[in-house]
Amino acid sequence: MNQHSLLKPKISTRLNHRVHIDSRWRPLGVTEQFLTNADTYHARYYKNDYWKYLVGRALDLAGIDRSSPCRILDIGSGSGNTVFATAELMPNSSIFANDISPQLLQILVGIQDHIPELEGRIEAYCFDLHKDFFADNIFDLVIGGAILHHMLDPEAALKNAARWLRPGGKILLIEPLEVGGHMMAAIYLKLIEVTELELGAQHKLVLFFKAMCQDYEARFGVPRVKPFTKNLDDKWLFHTSYLRDMAEKIGLVLEFVAPTITDSGNLFSNAVRGNLDVAGLGDISAPDSMWNMLEVFDRGITPDLKEFFAPEGIICLSKP
Ligand SMILES: C[S@@+](CC[C@H](N)C(=O)[O-])C[C@H]1O[C@@H](n2cnc3c(N)ncnc32)[C@H](O)[C@@H]1O
């Protein structure tokens, strides 16, 4: 099959430094974070080992044979976290990387250029996932790391991915979960209470916790669209019943939703620490009362319940 017959007949692309760009490309529903600020985004979020763990766990939970010569579509690839992890974990696969950001895909092909073993195994396609772009039934597996919650219309985007997947194929997604979001919002509210007393209402840490609460609140209630939803980068949190309904509507089966983590010991402390690091506040000196409160949550909630409260999950869907 040549590259052209892999696209829907009405689609045309132009090539820019090895990235195939949809001739009608428009950056709808994404902010500058993923476009002109792509370098900063890449520097902040490119973490190969972490994504190798996540993709490996997803493949194993879904029972995917790592040695199979699959044709894989990676949706919302960004600068390549899941793409490079998958290429390493599935050495006989070929991967189609997709993103709406030409800048992030340029970083991705730039990284590929420095890994000679990957020559010819990855093709990058810049287009909006809301568009029916590829021919039907051509992929064996679809992988998406932190992508569905960025979609203006998650159902429309997933419907496209389902169309492009062959019958018997699977879709693996790693996404934030709504139940875990409620738990984290409750924890952040408690941390505001604790830190405000010691540090005052205007302290960086307190303001950060308030921003986290607002961020969660803005995303609760999928698929309810709010006036500001289209302006958010992170638009949604998902839960099992929404995912099951959506899967049924578009002819998929929801196989499972599993927590991303296996060791839930310090789940809540680690989640807060991770978010502080990403926000550049990792070095800030936080009061002991804050860490003690997190320990109360971590000790008091049983491992079983922590699975239920996991902030992020691996979602597996199959096409009958
Ligand atoms: C959180 S990043 C995840 C990137 C990558 N999967 C990773 O794990 O590092 C979300 C990605 O979705 C892309 N994106 C947002 N809206 C999109 C759309 N409508 N179609 C395709 N990609 C989109 C963004 O440009 C961004 O690269």
Coordinates of C-alpha atoms and ligand atoms in Angstrom, one line a residue:
M1 CA 0.0 0.0 0.0
N2 CA 1.5 3.4 -0.9
Q3 CA 1.1 6.3 1.6
H4 CA -1.6 7.9 -0.5
S5 CA -4.0 4.9 -0.4
L6 CA -3.8 5.1 3.4
L7 CA -5.7 8.4 3.4
K8 CA -9.4 9.1 2.6
P9 CA -9.8 10.0 -1.1
K10 CA -10.8 13.6 -0.4
I11 CA -7.7 14.2 1.8
S12 CA -4.5 15.8 0.5
T13 CA -1.3 16.6 2.3
R14 CA 1.9 18.6 1.8
L15 CA 5.3 17.5 3.1
N16 CA 7.2 19.8 5.4
H17 CA 10.5 18.4 6.7
R18 CA 9.2 14.8 6.7
V19 CA 5.9 15.8 8.4
H20 CA 2.8 15.2 6.2
I21 CA 0.5 18.2 6.8
D22 CA -3.2 18.2 6.0
S23 CA -3.6 20.8 3.2
R24 CA -6.6 22.2 5.1
W25 CA -4.9 22.2 8.5
R26 CA -6.2 24.7 11.0
P27 CA -5.1 24.9 14.7
L28 CA -8.6 24.6 16.2
G29 CA -9.1 23.9 19.9
V30 CA -5.4 24.1 20.8
T31 CA -3.6 27.0 22.5
E32 CA 0.0 28.3 22.0
Q33 CA 1.2 25.8 24.6
F34 CA 1.3 23.2 21.8
L35 CA 2.1 25.5 18.9
T36 CA 4.6 28.4 19.2
N37 CA 5.5 27.3 22.7
A38 CA 6.2 23.7 21.6
D39 CA 9.8 23.8 22.7
T40 CA 8.9 24.7 26.3
Y41 CA 6.2 22.1 26.4
H42 CA 8.6 19.4 25.1
A43 CA 11.3 20.4 27.7
R44 CA 8.7 20.2 30.5
Y45 CA 6.8 17.0 29.6
Y46 CA 9.1 14.8 27.6
K47 CA 9.8 11.8 30.0
N48 CA 10.7 8.7 28.1
D49 CA 11.0 6.3 31.0
Y50 CA 7.7 7.2 32.6
W51 CA 5.9 6.7 29.2
K52 CA 7.7 3.5 28.6
Y53 CA 6.3 2.2 31.9
L54 CA 2.7 3.5 31.0
V55 CA 2.7 2.1 27.5
G56 CA 4.2 -1.2 28.7
R57 CA 1.5 -1.6 31.4
A58 CA -1.2 -0.7 28.9
L59 CA 0.0 -3.2 26.3
D60 CA 0.3 -6.0 28.9
L61 CA -3.1 -5.3 30.5
A62 CA -4.7 -5.4 27.0
G63 CA -2.9 -8.7 26.1
I64 CA -1.1 -7.2 23.1
D65 CA 1.7 -9.4 21.7
R66 CA 4.7 -7.1 21.8
S67 CA 6.5 -8.9 19.0
S68 CA 3.6 -8.6 16.5
P69 CA 4.3 -6.7 13.3
C70 CA 1.5 -4.2 13.9
R71 CA 0.6 -1.0 12.1
I72 CA 0.0 1.4 14.9
L73 CA -1.7 4.8 15.0
D74 CA -0.6 7.0 17.8
I75 CA -3.1 9.9 18.2
G76 CA -2.0 13.3 19.7
S77 CA 1.6 12.2 19.7
G78 CA 3.1 15.6 20.6
S79 CA 6.8 15.4 20.5
G80 CA 6.7 11.6 20.8
N81 CA 6.5 10.3 24.4
T82 CA 4.2 7.3 23.5
V83 CA 5.6 7.0 20.0
F84 CA 9.2 6.3 21.0
A85 CA 8.1 4.2 24.0
T86 CA 5.9 2.0 21.6
A87 CA 8.6 1.8 19.0
E88 CA 11.0 0.4 21.6
L89 CA 8.4 -2.0 23.3
M90 CA 7.1 -3.3 19.9
P91 CA 10.2 -3.6 17.8
N92 CA 8.4 -5.0 14.8
S93 CA 5.7 -2.3 14.6
S94 CA 5.4 0.6 12.2
I95 CA 3.9 3.8 13.7
F96 CA 1.8 6.6 12.3
A97 CA 2.2 9.6 14.6
N98 CA -0.6 12.2 14.6
D99 CA -0.9 15.6 16.1
I100 CA -2.5 18.9 15.3
S101 CA 0.7 20.8 16.1
P102 CA 3.3 20.9 13.3
Q103 CA 5.8 22.3 15.7
L104 CA 5.6 19.3 18.1
L105 CA 5.7 16.9 15.1
Q106 CA 8.9 18.6 13.9
I107 CA 10.5 18.0 17.3
L108 CA 9.4 14.3 17.0
V109 CA 10.9 13.7 13.6
G110 CA 14.0 15.6 14.8
I111 CA 14.4 13.1 17.7
Q112 CA 13.8 10.2 15.3
D113 CA 16.6 11.4 13.0
H114 CA 19.0 10.8 15.9
I115 CA 17.9 7.1 16.4
P116 CA 19.1 5.2 13.3
E117 CA 17.1 2.0 14.2
L118 CA 13.9 4.0 13.8
E119 CA 14.5 4.9 10.2
G120 CA 11.4 4.1 8.1
R121 CA 9.4 3.0 11.1
I122 CA 7.6 6.3 12.0
E123 CA 5.6 8.6 9.7
A124 CA 4.2 11.9 11.1
Y125 CA 0.8 13.3 10.1
C126 CA -0.4 16.7 11.1
F127 CA -4.2 17.0 11.2
D128 CA -7.1 17.5 13.5
L129 CA -8.5 14.2 14.9
H130 CA -12.0 15.6 14.5
K131 CA -11.5 15.0 10.8
D132 CA -12.0 11.7 9.0
F133 CA -8.5 11.5 7.6
F134 CA -7.3 7.9 7.2
A135 CA -8.8 5.0 5.1
D136 CA -11.1 2.6 7.1
N137 CA -9.8 -0.5 8.9
I138 CA -6.1 0.1 8.3
F139 CA -4.6 0.1 11.8
D140 CA -4.1 -2.9 14.1
L141 CA -3.8 -0.8 17.3
V142 CA -4.5 2.8 18.3
I143 CA -2.6 4.4 21.2
G144 CA -3.2 7.8 22.7
G145 CA -1.4 9.3 25.7
A146 CA -3.2 12.2 27.3
I147 CA -5.1 13.2 24.2
L148 CA -8.9 12.5 24.4
H149 CA -9.3 15.1 27.2
H150 CA -8.0 17.8 24.8
M151 CA -10.7 17.2 22.2
L152 CA -13.5 19.7 21.7
D153 CA -15.7 16.6 20.9
P154 CA -14.2 13.4 22.4
E155 CA -16.9 11.2 20.8
A156 CA -16.3 12.5 17.3
A157 CA -12.5 12.1 17.6
L158 CA -12.9 8.6 19.0
K159 CA -15.4 7.7 16.3
N160 CA -12.7 8.5 13.7
A161 CA -10.1 6.4 15.4
A162 CA -12.6 3.6 15.6
R163 CA -13.3 3.8 11.8
W164 CA -9.5 3.6 11.0
L165 CA -9.0 0.6 13.3
R166 CA -9.5 -2.9 11.8
P167 CA -12.1 -5.2 13.4
G168 CA -10.5 -7.1 16.3
G169 CA -8.2 -4.1 16.9
K170 CA -7.8 -2.3 20.2
I171 CA -7.6 1.4 21.3
L172 CA -5.4 2.1 24.4
L173 CA -5.8 5.5 26.0
I174 CA -4.2 7.1 29.0
E175 CA -6.4 9.8 30.4
P176 CA -7.3 11.7 33.6
L177 CA -10.3 10.2 35.5
E178 CA -13.2 12.1 37.0
V179 CA -13.6 10.1 40.2
G180 CA -9.9 10.7 40.9
G181 CA -10.4 14.4 40.0
H182 CA -13.0 14.7 42.7
M183 CA -10.7 13.2 45.2
M184 CA -7.8 15.4 44.2
A185 CA -10.0 18.5 44.3
A186 CA -11.0 17.5 47.9
I187 CA -7.4 17.1 48.8
Y188 CA -6.4 20.4 47.3
L189 CA -9.2 22.2 49.2
K190 CA -7.9 20.6 52.4
L191 CA -4.4 21.8 51.6
I192 CA -5.6 25.3 51.0
E193 CA -7.1 25.3 54.5
V194 CA -3.9 23.9 56.0
T195 CA -1.3 26.1 54.2
E196 CA -3.3 29.3 54.3
L197 CA -3.2 29.3 58.1
E198 CA 0.6 29.2 58.1
L199 CA 1.6 31.0 54.9
G200 CA -1.3 33.5 54.2
A201 CA -3.8 33.6 51.4
Q202 CA -1.4 35.2 48.8
H203 CA 1.4 32.7 49.1
K204 CA 2.5 31.0 45.9
L205 CA 1.6 27.5 47.2
V206 CA -1.9 28.5 48.3
L207 CA -2.6 30.3 45.0
F208 CA -1.4 27.1 43.2
F209 CA -3.7 24.9 45.2
K210 CA -6.6 27.3 44.5
A211 CA -5.8 27.2 40.7
M212 CA -5.7 23.3 40.8
C213 CA -9.2 23.3 42.4
Q214 CA -10.5 25.7 39.7
D215 CA -8.9 23.6 37.0
Y216 CA -10.7 20.4 38.2
E217 CA -14.0 22.2 38.7
A218 CA -13.8 23.5 35.1
R219 CA -13.5 19.9 33.8
F220 CA -16.1 18.1 35.9
G221 CA -19.3 16.7 34.2
V222 CA -18.2 15.3 30.9
P223 CA -19.8 15.8 28.3
R224 CA -21.4 19.0 29.6
V225 CA -19.9 21.9 27.5
K226 CA -19.4 25.1 29.5
P227 CA -19.0 28.6 27.9
F228 CA -15.2 28.4 28.5
T229 CA -14.6 24.7 27.6
K230 CA -13.3 25.5 24.1
N231 CA -10.6 27.8 25.6
L232 CA -9.2 25.2 28.0
D233 CA -6.3 23.0 27.1
D234 CA -7.4 20.2 29.5
K235 CA -11.1 20.1 28.8
W236 CA -12.4 16.9 30.4
L237 CA -12.1 14.1 33.0
F238 CA -13.5 10.7 32.1
H239 CA -15.4 8.0 34.0
T240 CA -16.4 4.5 33.3
S241 CA -20.1 5.0 32.6
Y242 CA -19.5 7.9 30.1
L243 CA -16.8 5.9 28.4
R244 CA -19.1 2.8 28.2
D245 CA -22.0 4.8 26.7
M246 CA -19.7 6.5 24.2
A247 CA -18.1 3.2 23.2
E248 CA -21.5 1.6 22.6
K249 CA -22.7 4.6 20.5
I250 CA -19.8 4.3 18.1
G251 CA -19.6 0.5 17.9
L252 CA -16.8 -0.2 20.3
V253 CA -16.6 -2.2 23.5
L254 CA -15.1 -0.8 26.7
E255 CA -12.8 -3.6 27.9
F256 CA -11.5 -2.0 31.1
V257 CA -10.4 1.1 32.9
A258 CA -7.4 0.5 35.1
P259 CA -5.3 2.8 37.3
T260 CA -2.0 3.9 35.7
I261 CA -0.1 3.1 38.9
T262 CA 0.5 -0.3 40.6
D263 CA 2.0 0.9 43.9
S264 CA -0.6 3.1 45.5
G265 CA 1.4 3.6 48.8
N266 CA 2.0 7.4 48.4
L267 CA -0.5 8.0 45.7
F268 CA -1.8 11.4 46.9
S269 CA 1.6 12.8 48.1
N270 CA 3.2 11.8 44.8
A271 CA 0.3 13.3 42.8
V272 CA 0.7 16.6 44.6
R273 CA 4.5 16.5 44.4
G274 CA 4.3 15.7 40.6
N275 CA 2.0 18.6 40.0
L276 CA 4.2 21.0 42.0
D277 CA 7.2 19.9 39.9
V278 CA 5.4 20.4 36.6
A279 CA 4.4 23.9 37.8
G280 CA 8.0 24.7 38.6
L281 CA 7.3 24.8 42.4
G282 CA 9.1 21.5 43.2
D283 CA 11.8 23.4 45.2
I284 CA 9.5 25.5 47.2
S285 CA 9.7 24.9 51.0
A286 CA 6.3 23.6 52.0
P287 CA 5.2 23.4 55.6
D288 CA 5.3 20.0 57.4
S289 CA 1.6 20.4 58.1
M290 CA 0.9 20.0 54.3
W291 CA 2.9 16.8 54.0
N292 CA 1.4 15.5 57.2
M293 CA -2.1 16.1 55.9
L294 CA -1.2 14.2 52.6
E295 CA 0.1 11.3 54.8
V296 CA -3.3 11.2 56.5
F297 CA -5.0 10.7 53.1
D298 CA -2.3 8.2 52.0
R299 CA -2.5 6.1 55.2
G300 CA -6.2 6.4 55.7
I301 CA -7.5 5.3 52.3
T302 CA -7.2 1.6 51.6
P303 CA -5.3 0.3 48.5
D304 CA -8.6 -0.9 47.0
L305 CA -10.2 2.5 47.4
K306 CA -7.1 4.1 46.0
E307 CA -7.6 2.2 42.8
F308 CA -11.1 3.7 42.6
F309 CA -9.7 7.2 43.3
A310 CA -6.8 6.9 40.8
P311 CA -6.3 10.3 39.1
E312 CA -5.3 8.7 35.8
G313 CA -6.3 5.6 34.1
I314 CA -5.5 3.2 31.2
I315 CA -8.6 2.8 29.0
C316 CA -8.9 -0.2 26.7
L317 CA -11.6 -0.3 24.0
S318 CA -12.0 -2.9 21.3
K319 CA -13.7 -3.0 17.9
P320 CA -15.8 -6.2 17.4
Ligands
LIG1 C1 -1.0 16.4 26.6 S1 -0.4 16.4 25.0 C2 0.1 14.7 24.8 C3 1.2 14.5 23.9 C4 1.8 13.1 23.9 N1 0.8 12.1 23.6 C5 2.6 12.8 25.1 O1 2.1 12.0 25.9 O2 3.6 13.5 25.4 C6 -1.8 16.5 24.0 C7 -1.5 16.6 22.5 O3 -2.8 16.6 21.8 C8 -2.6 17.4 20.6 N2 -3.9 17.8 20.2 C9 -4.8 18.7 20.7 N3 -5.9 18.8 20.0 C10 -5.8 17.9 18.9 C11 -6.6 17.6 17.8 N4 -7.8 18.1 17.6 N5 -6.1 16.7 16.9 C12 -4.8 16.1 17.1 N6 -4.0 16.4 18.1 C13 -4.5 17.3 19.0 C14 -1.8 18.6 21.2 O4 -1.1 19.3 20.1 C15 -0.8 17.9 22.1 O5 0.4 17.5 21.4

